[in-house]
mmCIF file of C-alpha atoms and ligand atoms in Angstrom:
data_model
loop_
_atom_site.group_PDB
_atom_site.id
_atom_site.type_symbol
_atom_site.label_atom_id
_atom_site.label_comp_id
_atom_site.label_asym_id
_atom_site.label_seq_id
_atom_site.Cartn_x
_atom_site.Cartn_y
_atom_site.Cartn_z
ATOM 1 C CA MET A 1 19.744 42.465 26.267
ATOM 2 C CA ILE A 2 18.248 41.494 22.902
ATOM 3 C CA THR A 3 17.229 37.832 22.591
ATOM 4 C CA MET A 4 15.457 35.853 19.856
ATOM 5 C CA LYS A 5 12.014 36.865 21.149
ATOM 6 C CA ASP A 6 12.837 40.466 20.175
ATOM 7 C CA ILE A 7 13.499 39.501 16.550
ATOM 8 C CA VAL A 8 10.400 39.730 14.341
ATOM 9 C CA ARG A 9 9.786 36.946 11.792
ATOM 10 C CA GLU A 10 8.537 36.997 8.205
ATOM 11 C CA GLY A 11 4.980 38.258 8.027
ATOM 12 C CA HIS A 12 5.769 41.170 10.356
ATOM 13 C CA PRO A 13 5.111 44.380 8.359
ATOM 14 C CA ALA A 14 8.401 46.024 9.495
ATOM 15 C CA LEU A 15 10.315 43.580 7.281
ATOM 16 C CA ARG A 16 8.602 44.899 4.178
ATOM 17 C CA GLU A 17 8.756 48.652 4.922
ATOM 18 C CA ILE A 18 11.274 51.269 3.801
ATOM 19 C CA ALA A 19 13.019 52.257 7.039
ATOM 20 C CA LYS A 20 13.340 55.974 7.846
ATOM 21 C CA GLU A 21 16.617 57.900 8.021
ATOM 22 C CA VAL A 22 17.801 58.543 11.584
ATOM 23 C CA ALA A 23 17.977 62.299 12.332
ATOM 24 C CA MET A 24 21.535 63.385 13.131
ATOM 25 C CA PRO A 25 22.888 63.688 15.735
ATOM 26 C CA PRO A 26 21.300 60.399 16.857
ATOM 27 C CA SER A 27 19.189 60.382 20.019
ATOM 28 C CA LYS A 28 20.421 58.618 23.157
ATOM 29 C CA GLU A 29 17.685 56.043 22.543
ATOM 30 C CA ASP A 30 18.840 55.266 18.981
ATOM 31 C CA ILE A 31 22.467 55.012 20.132
ATOM 32 C CA GLN A 32 21.341 52.648 22.906
ATOM 33 C CA THR A 33 19.390 50.484 20.458
ATOM 34 C CA LEU A 34 22.297 50.267 18.009
ATOM 35 C CA LYS A 35 24.712 49.354 20.801
ATOM 36 C CA LYS A 36 22.317 46.592 21.923
ATOM 37 C CA MET A 37 22.157 45.270 18.342
ATOM 38 C CA LEU A 38 25.941 45.008 18.230
ATOM 39 C CA GLU A 39 25.967 43.393 21.694
ATOM 40 C CA PHE A 40 23.419 40.807 20.481
ATOM 41 C CA LEU A 41 25.724 39.760 17.635
ATOM 42 C CA LYS A 42 28.708 39.426 19.974
ATOM 43 C CA ASN A 43 26.595 37.438 22.496
ATOM 44 C CA SER A 44 25.244 35.219 19.722
ATOM 45 C CA GLN A 45 28.791 34.249 18.726
ATOM 46 C CA ASP A 46 29.811 33.454 22.326
ATOM 47 C CA GLU A 47 29.271 29.733 22.918
ATOM 48 C CA GLU A 48 28.273 30.142 26.573
ATOM 49 C CA LEU A 49 25.866 33.051 26.095
ATOM 50 C CA CYS A 50 24.496 31.584 22.877
ATOM 51 C CA LYS A 51 23.538 28.415 24.738
ATOM 52 C CA LYS A 52 22.439 30.189 27.923
ATOM 53 C CA TYR A 53 20.033 32.533 26.096
ATOM 54 C CA ASN A 54 19.243 30.192 23.190
ATOM 55 C CA LEU A 55 20.516 32.637 20.567
ATOM 56 C CA ARG A 56 20.951 31.901 16.837
ATOM 57 C CA PRO A 57 24.491 33.019 15.932
ATOM 58 C CA GLY A 58 24.357 36.063 13.689
ATOM 59 C CA VAL A 59 26.881 38.209 11.855
ATOM 60 C CA GLY A 60 24.509 41.071 11.096
ATOM 61 C CA LEU A 61 21.267 42.628 12.331
ATOM 62 C CA ALA A 62 19.054 45.450 10.994
ATOM 63 C CA ALA A 63 16.679 47.548 13.134
ATOM 64 C CA PRO A 64 13.562 46.456 11.176
ATOM 65 C CA GLN A 65 14.258 42.946 12.522
ATOM 66 C CA LEU A 66 13.401 44.412 15.931
ATOM 67 C CA GLY A 67 10.260 46.008 14.502
ATOM 68 C CA ILE A 68 12.086 49.373 14.436
ATOM 69 C CA THR A 69 11.769 50.888 10.951
ATOM 70 C CA LYS A 70 14.864 53.087 11.256
ATOM 71 C CA ARG A 71 18.001 52.946 9.062
ATOM 72 C CA MET A 72 20.324 51.312 11.581
ATOM 73 C CA ILE A 73 22.425 48.155 11.098
ATOM 74 C CA ALA A 74 25.030 46.274 13.113
ATOM 75 C CA VAL A 75 27.625 43.799 11.821
ATOM 76 C CA HIS A 76 30.130 41.672 13.709
ATOM 77 C CA PHE A 77 32.270 39.128 11.834
ATOM 78 C CA GLU A 78 35.767 38.284 10.649
ATOM 79 C CA ASP A 79 36.427 37.890 6.929
ATOM 80 C CA ILE A 80 38.463 35.106 5.328
ATOM 81 C CA ASN A 81 41.668 37.122 5.783
ATOM 82 C CA GLY A 82 40.973 37.538 9.503
ATOM 83 C CA LYS A 83 39.908 41.183 9.111
ATOM 84 C CA MET A 84 37.391 42.065 11.864
ATOM 85 C CA TYR A 85 34.264 44.031 10.974
ATOM 86 C CA SER A 86 32.410 45.253 14.041
ATOM 87 C CA TYR A 87 30.155 48.258 13.422
ATOM 88 C CA GLY A 88 26.950 49.896 14.503
ATOM 89 C CA LEU A 89 25.951 52.187 11.632
ATOM 90 C CA PHE A 90 23.304 54.865 11.055
ATOM 91 C CA ASN A 91 21.947 55.620 7.567
ATOM 92 C CA PRO A 92 24.249 53.327 5.581
ATOM 93 C CA LYS A 93 24.190 54.073 1.843
ATOM 94 C CA ILE A 94 25.714 52.207 -1.093
ATOM 95 C CA MET A 95 27.582 54.938 -3.015
ATOM 96 C CA SER A 96 28.952 52.729 -5.800
ATOM 97 C CA HIS A 97 29.237 49.069 -6.717
ATOM 98 C CA SER A 98 30.973 46.705 -9.134
ATOM 99 C CA VAL A 99 29.282 45.312 -12.198
ATOM 100 C CA GLU A 100 30.617 41.916 -11.129
ATOM 101 C CA LYS A 101 28.340 39.980 -8.804
ATOM 102 C CA ALA A 102 29.084 37.514 -5.975
ATOM 103 C CA TYR A 103 27.094 34.907 -4.071
ATOM 104 C CA LEU A 104 27.589 32.576 -1.114
ATOM 105 C CA ILE A 105 27.917 28.987 -2.318
ATOM 106 C CA ALA A 106 26.003 27.888 0.830
ATOM 107 C CA GLY A 107 23.204 30.353 0.042
ATOM 108 C CA GLU A 108 21.869 32.686 2.729
ATOM 109 C CA GLY A 109 19.572 32.514 5.736
ATOM 110 C CA CYS A 110 18.034 35.195 7.952
ATOM 111 C CA LEU A 111 17.304 35.430 11.672
ATOM 112 C CA SER A 112 13.828 36.607 10.694
ATOM 113 C CA VAL A 113 13.205 33.513 8.524
ATOM 114 C CA ASP A 114 12.580 30.288 10.434
ATOM 115 C CA ARG A 115 12.913 27.998 7.426
ATOM 116 C CA PRO A 116 15.662 27.148 4.973
ATOM 117 C CA VAL A 117 15.331 28.819 1.564
ATOM 118 C CA GLU A 118 17.729 27.245 -0.903
ATOM 119 C CA GLY A 119 19.467 28.930 -3.780
ATOM 120 C CA TYR A 120 22.152 31.406 -4.754
ATOM 121 C CA VAL A 121 21.607 35.045 -3.756
ATOM 122 C CA PRO A 122 23.386 37.228 -6.363
ATOM 123 C CA ARG A 123 24.793 40.443 -4.924
ATOM 124 C CA TYR A 124 27.422 43.012 -5.963
ATOM 125 C CA ALA A 125 30.975 41.650 -5.502
ATOM 126 C CA ARG A 126 32.306 45.052 -4.377
ATOM 127 C CA ILE A 127 30.544 48.039 -2.840
ATOM 128 C CA THR A 128 31.515 51.386 -1.363
ATOM 129 C CA ILE A 129 29.248 52.533 1.448
ATOM 130 C CA LYS A 130 28.977 55.697 3.497
ATOM 131 C CA ALA A 131 27.422 55.745 6.976
ATOM 132 C CA ILE A 132 27.530 57.434 10.390
ATOM 133 C CA ASP A 133 29.153 55.345 13.120
ATOM 134 C CA LEU A 134 28.270 55.140 16.829
ATOM 135 C CA GLU A 135 30.607 58.068 17.602
ATOM 136 C CA GLY A 136 28.735 60.222 15.073
ATOM 137 C CA ASN A 137 31.567 60.181 12.502
ATOM 138 C CA GLU A 138 30.897 59.780 8.806
ATOM 139 C CA ILE A 139 32.747 56.690 7.598
ATOM 140 C CA LYS A 140 33.369 55.282 4.121
ATOM 141 C CA LEU A 141 33.909 51.524 3.677
ATOM 142 C CA ARG A 142 35.122 49.725 0.576
ATOM 143 C CA LEU A 143 33.890 46.136 0.887
ATOM 144 C CA LYS A 144 34.289 42.995 -1.182
ATOM 145 C CA ASP A 145 33.279 39.325 -1.159
ATOM 146 C CA TYR A 146 31.816 38.069 2.155
ATOM 147 C CA ALA A 147 31.922 41.526 3.791
ATOM 148 C CA ALA A 148 30.120 43.060 0.794
ATOM 149 C CA ILE A 149 27.479 40.305 1.003
ATOM 150 C CA VAL A 150 26.818 40.790 4.720
ATOM 151 C CA PHE A 151 26.414 44.563 4.380
ATOM 152 C CA GLN A 152 24.108 44.179 1.351
ATOM 153 C CA HIS A 153 21.943 41.669 3.264
ATOM 154 C CA GLU A 154 21.588 44.243 6.102
ATOM 155 C CA ILE A 155 20.979 47.263 3.872
ATOM 156 C CA ASP A 156 18.342 45.218 1.995
ATOM 157 C CA HIS A 157 16.435 44.913 5.310
ATOM 158 C CA LEU A 158 16.257 48.748 5.451
ATOM 159 C CA ASN A 159 14.526 48.654 2.049
ATOM 160 C CA GLY A 160 12.068 45.857 2.885
ATOM 161 C CA ILE A 161 13.996 43.305 0.798
ATOM 162 C CA MET A 162 14.481 39.693 1.974
ATOM 163 C CA PHE A 163 17.403 37.545 0.710
ATOM 164 C CA TYR A 164 15.091 35.124 -1.102
ATOM 165 C CA ASP A 165 13.701 37.993 -3.231
ATOM 166 C CA HIS A 166 16.982 37.695 -5.178
ATOM 167 C CA ILE A 167 16.895 33.915 -5.768
ATOM 168 C CA ASN A 168 16.136 32.783 -9.338
ATOM 169 C CA GLU A 169 12.818 30.940 -8.865
ATOM 170 C CA ASN A 170 13.143 28.584 -11.824
ATOM 171 C CA GLN A 171 16.830 27.798 -11.380
ATOM 172 C CA PRO A 172 17.784 28.637 -7.763
ATOM 173 C CA PHE A 173 21.233 27.048 -8.165
ATOM 174 C CA GLN A 174 22.016 28.510 -11.571
ATOM 175 C CA ALA A 175 25.309 30.336 -11.183
ATOM 176 C CA PRO A 176 24.335 33.993 -11.641
ATOM 177 C CA GLU A 177 25.758 35.741 -14.724
ATOM 178 C CA ASN A 178 29.193 37.354 -14.241
ATOM 179 C CA ALA A 179 29.373 36.305 -10.582
ATOM 180 C CA ARG A 180 32.045 34.925 -8.264
ATOM 181 C CA ALA A 181 31.246 32.086 -5.826
ATOM 182 C CA ILE A 182 32.192 32.905 -2.236
ATOM 183 C CA GLY A 183 33.017 29.850 -0.073
HETATM 184 O O1 LIG B 201 19.869 40.355 8.745
HETATM 185 C C1 LIG B 201 20.659 39.661 9.390
HETATM 186 N N1 LIG B 201 20.438 38.366 9.608
HETATM 187 O O2 LIG B 201 19.278 37.859 9.211
HETATM 188 C C2 LIG B 201 21.440 37.480 10.183
HETATM 189 C C3 LIG B 201 22.147 36.696 9.082
HETATM 190 C C4 LIG B 201 22.995 37.613 8.219
HETATM 191 C C5 LIG B 201 23.881 36.878 7.207
HETATM 192 C C6 LIG B 201 23.125 35.940 6.239
HETATM 193 C C7 LIG B 201 23.958 35.930 4.970
HETATM 194 C C8 LIG B 201 24.816 37.150 4.975
HETATM 195 C C9 LIG B 201 24.574 37.878 6.265
HETATM 196 C C10 LIG B 201 22.996 35.657 9.782
HETATM 197 O O3 LIG B 201 23.947 36.001 10.458
HETATM 198 N N2 LIG B 201 22.640 34.330 9.692
HETATM 199 N N3 LIG B 201 21.596 33.947 8.924
HETATM 200 C C11 LIG B 201 20.755 32.856 9.442
HETATM 201 C C12 LIG B 201 21.423 31.843 10.277
HETATM 202 C C13 LIG B 201 22.881 31.910 10.163
HETATM 203 C C14 LIG B 201 23.394 33.309 10.421
HETATM 204 C C15 LIG B 201 24.857 33.326 10.094
HETATM 205 O O4 LIG B 201 25.229 33.488 8.959
HETATM 206 N N4 LIG B 201 25.619 33.163 11.186
HETATM 207 C C16 LIG B 201 26.991 33.097 11.217
HETATM 208 C C17 LIG B 201 27.765 32.959 10.074
HETATM 209 C C18 LIG B 201 29.142 32.922 10.236
HETATM 210 C C19 LIG B 201 29.675 32.993 11.496
HETATM 211 C C20 LIG B 201 28.826 33.111 12.599
HETATM 212 N N5 LIG B 201 27.486 33.152 12.453
HETATM 213 NI NI1 LIG B 202 18.435 39.001 7.665
#
């Protein structure tokens, strides 16, 4: 199982590389890795396992955070309306996005960043993504608000982008232009 020791921290080159597309159909090894990423997120949100294995609870994970520069992400969370998002995805791609932006009022963190970095992280409020799921099917997801933010945070990792790259250095808590605050 994946534990915190498997997650690389800032300074590791994988976090600043452009991850490579996964050849389709995915290999058994890539499917195994993606399943383990999803399992990590579920474990990290289980009080017992989280304590037992000293996990930091996470709602998303990208393969570069394991030092694997392949375009694979996993997400596991419930949005404010109780909609469950639990996916292991290959080659996710943002096909379109809103002009309107959104940001988490609490700011963002990252399992690969062992320090708090304050400030609003402006992202698109709505995105449409295409990806291949663990069964090898092409899926299309229309995402908004918190869900859109989580997926953008993960897809950023595939492009070597860290959340704090988006924070306004001079005015970290300046409400971004044309943006909605997500609680
Ligand atoms: O690339 C992926 N990452 O770096 C893991 C990140 C991804 C999220 C950060 C903002 C949007 C996506 C992550 O999950 N976190 N960031 C650091 C510590 C907290 C943790 C978190 O938000 N946990 C959480 C939240 C709600 C419910 C349960 N757990
Ligand atoms: Ni992260």
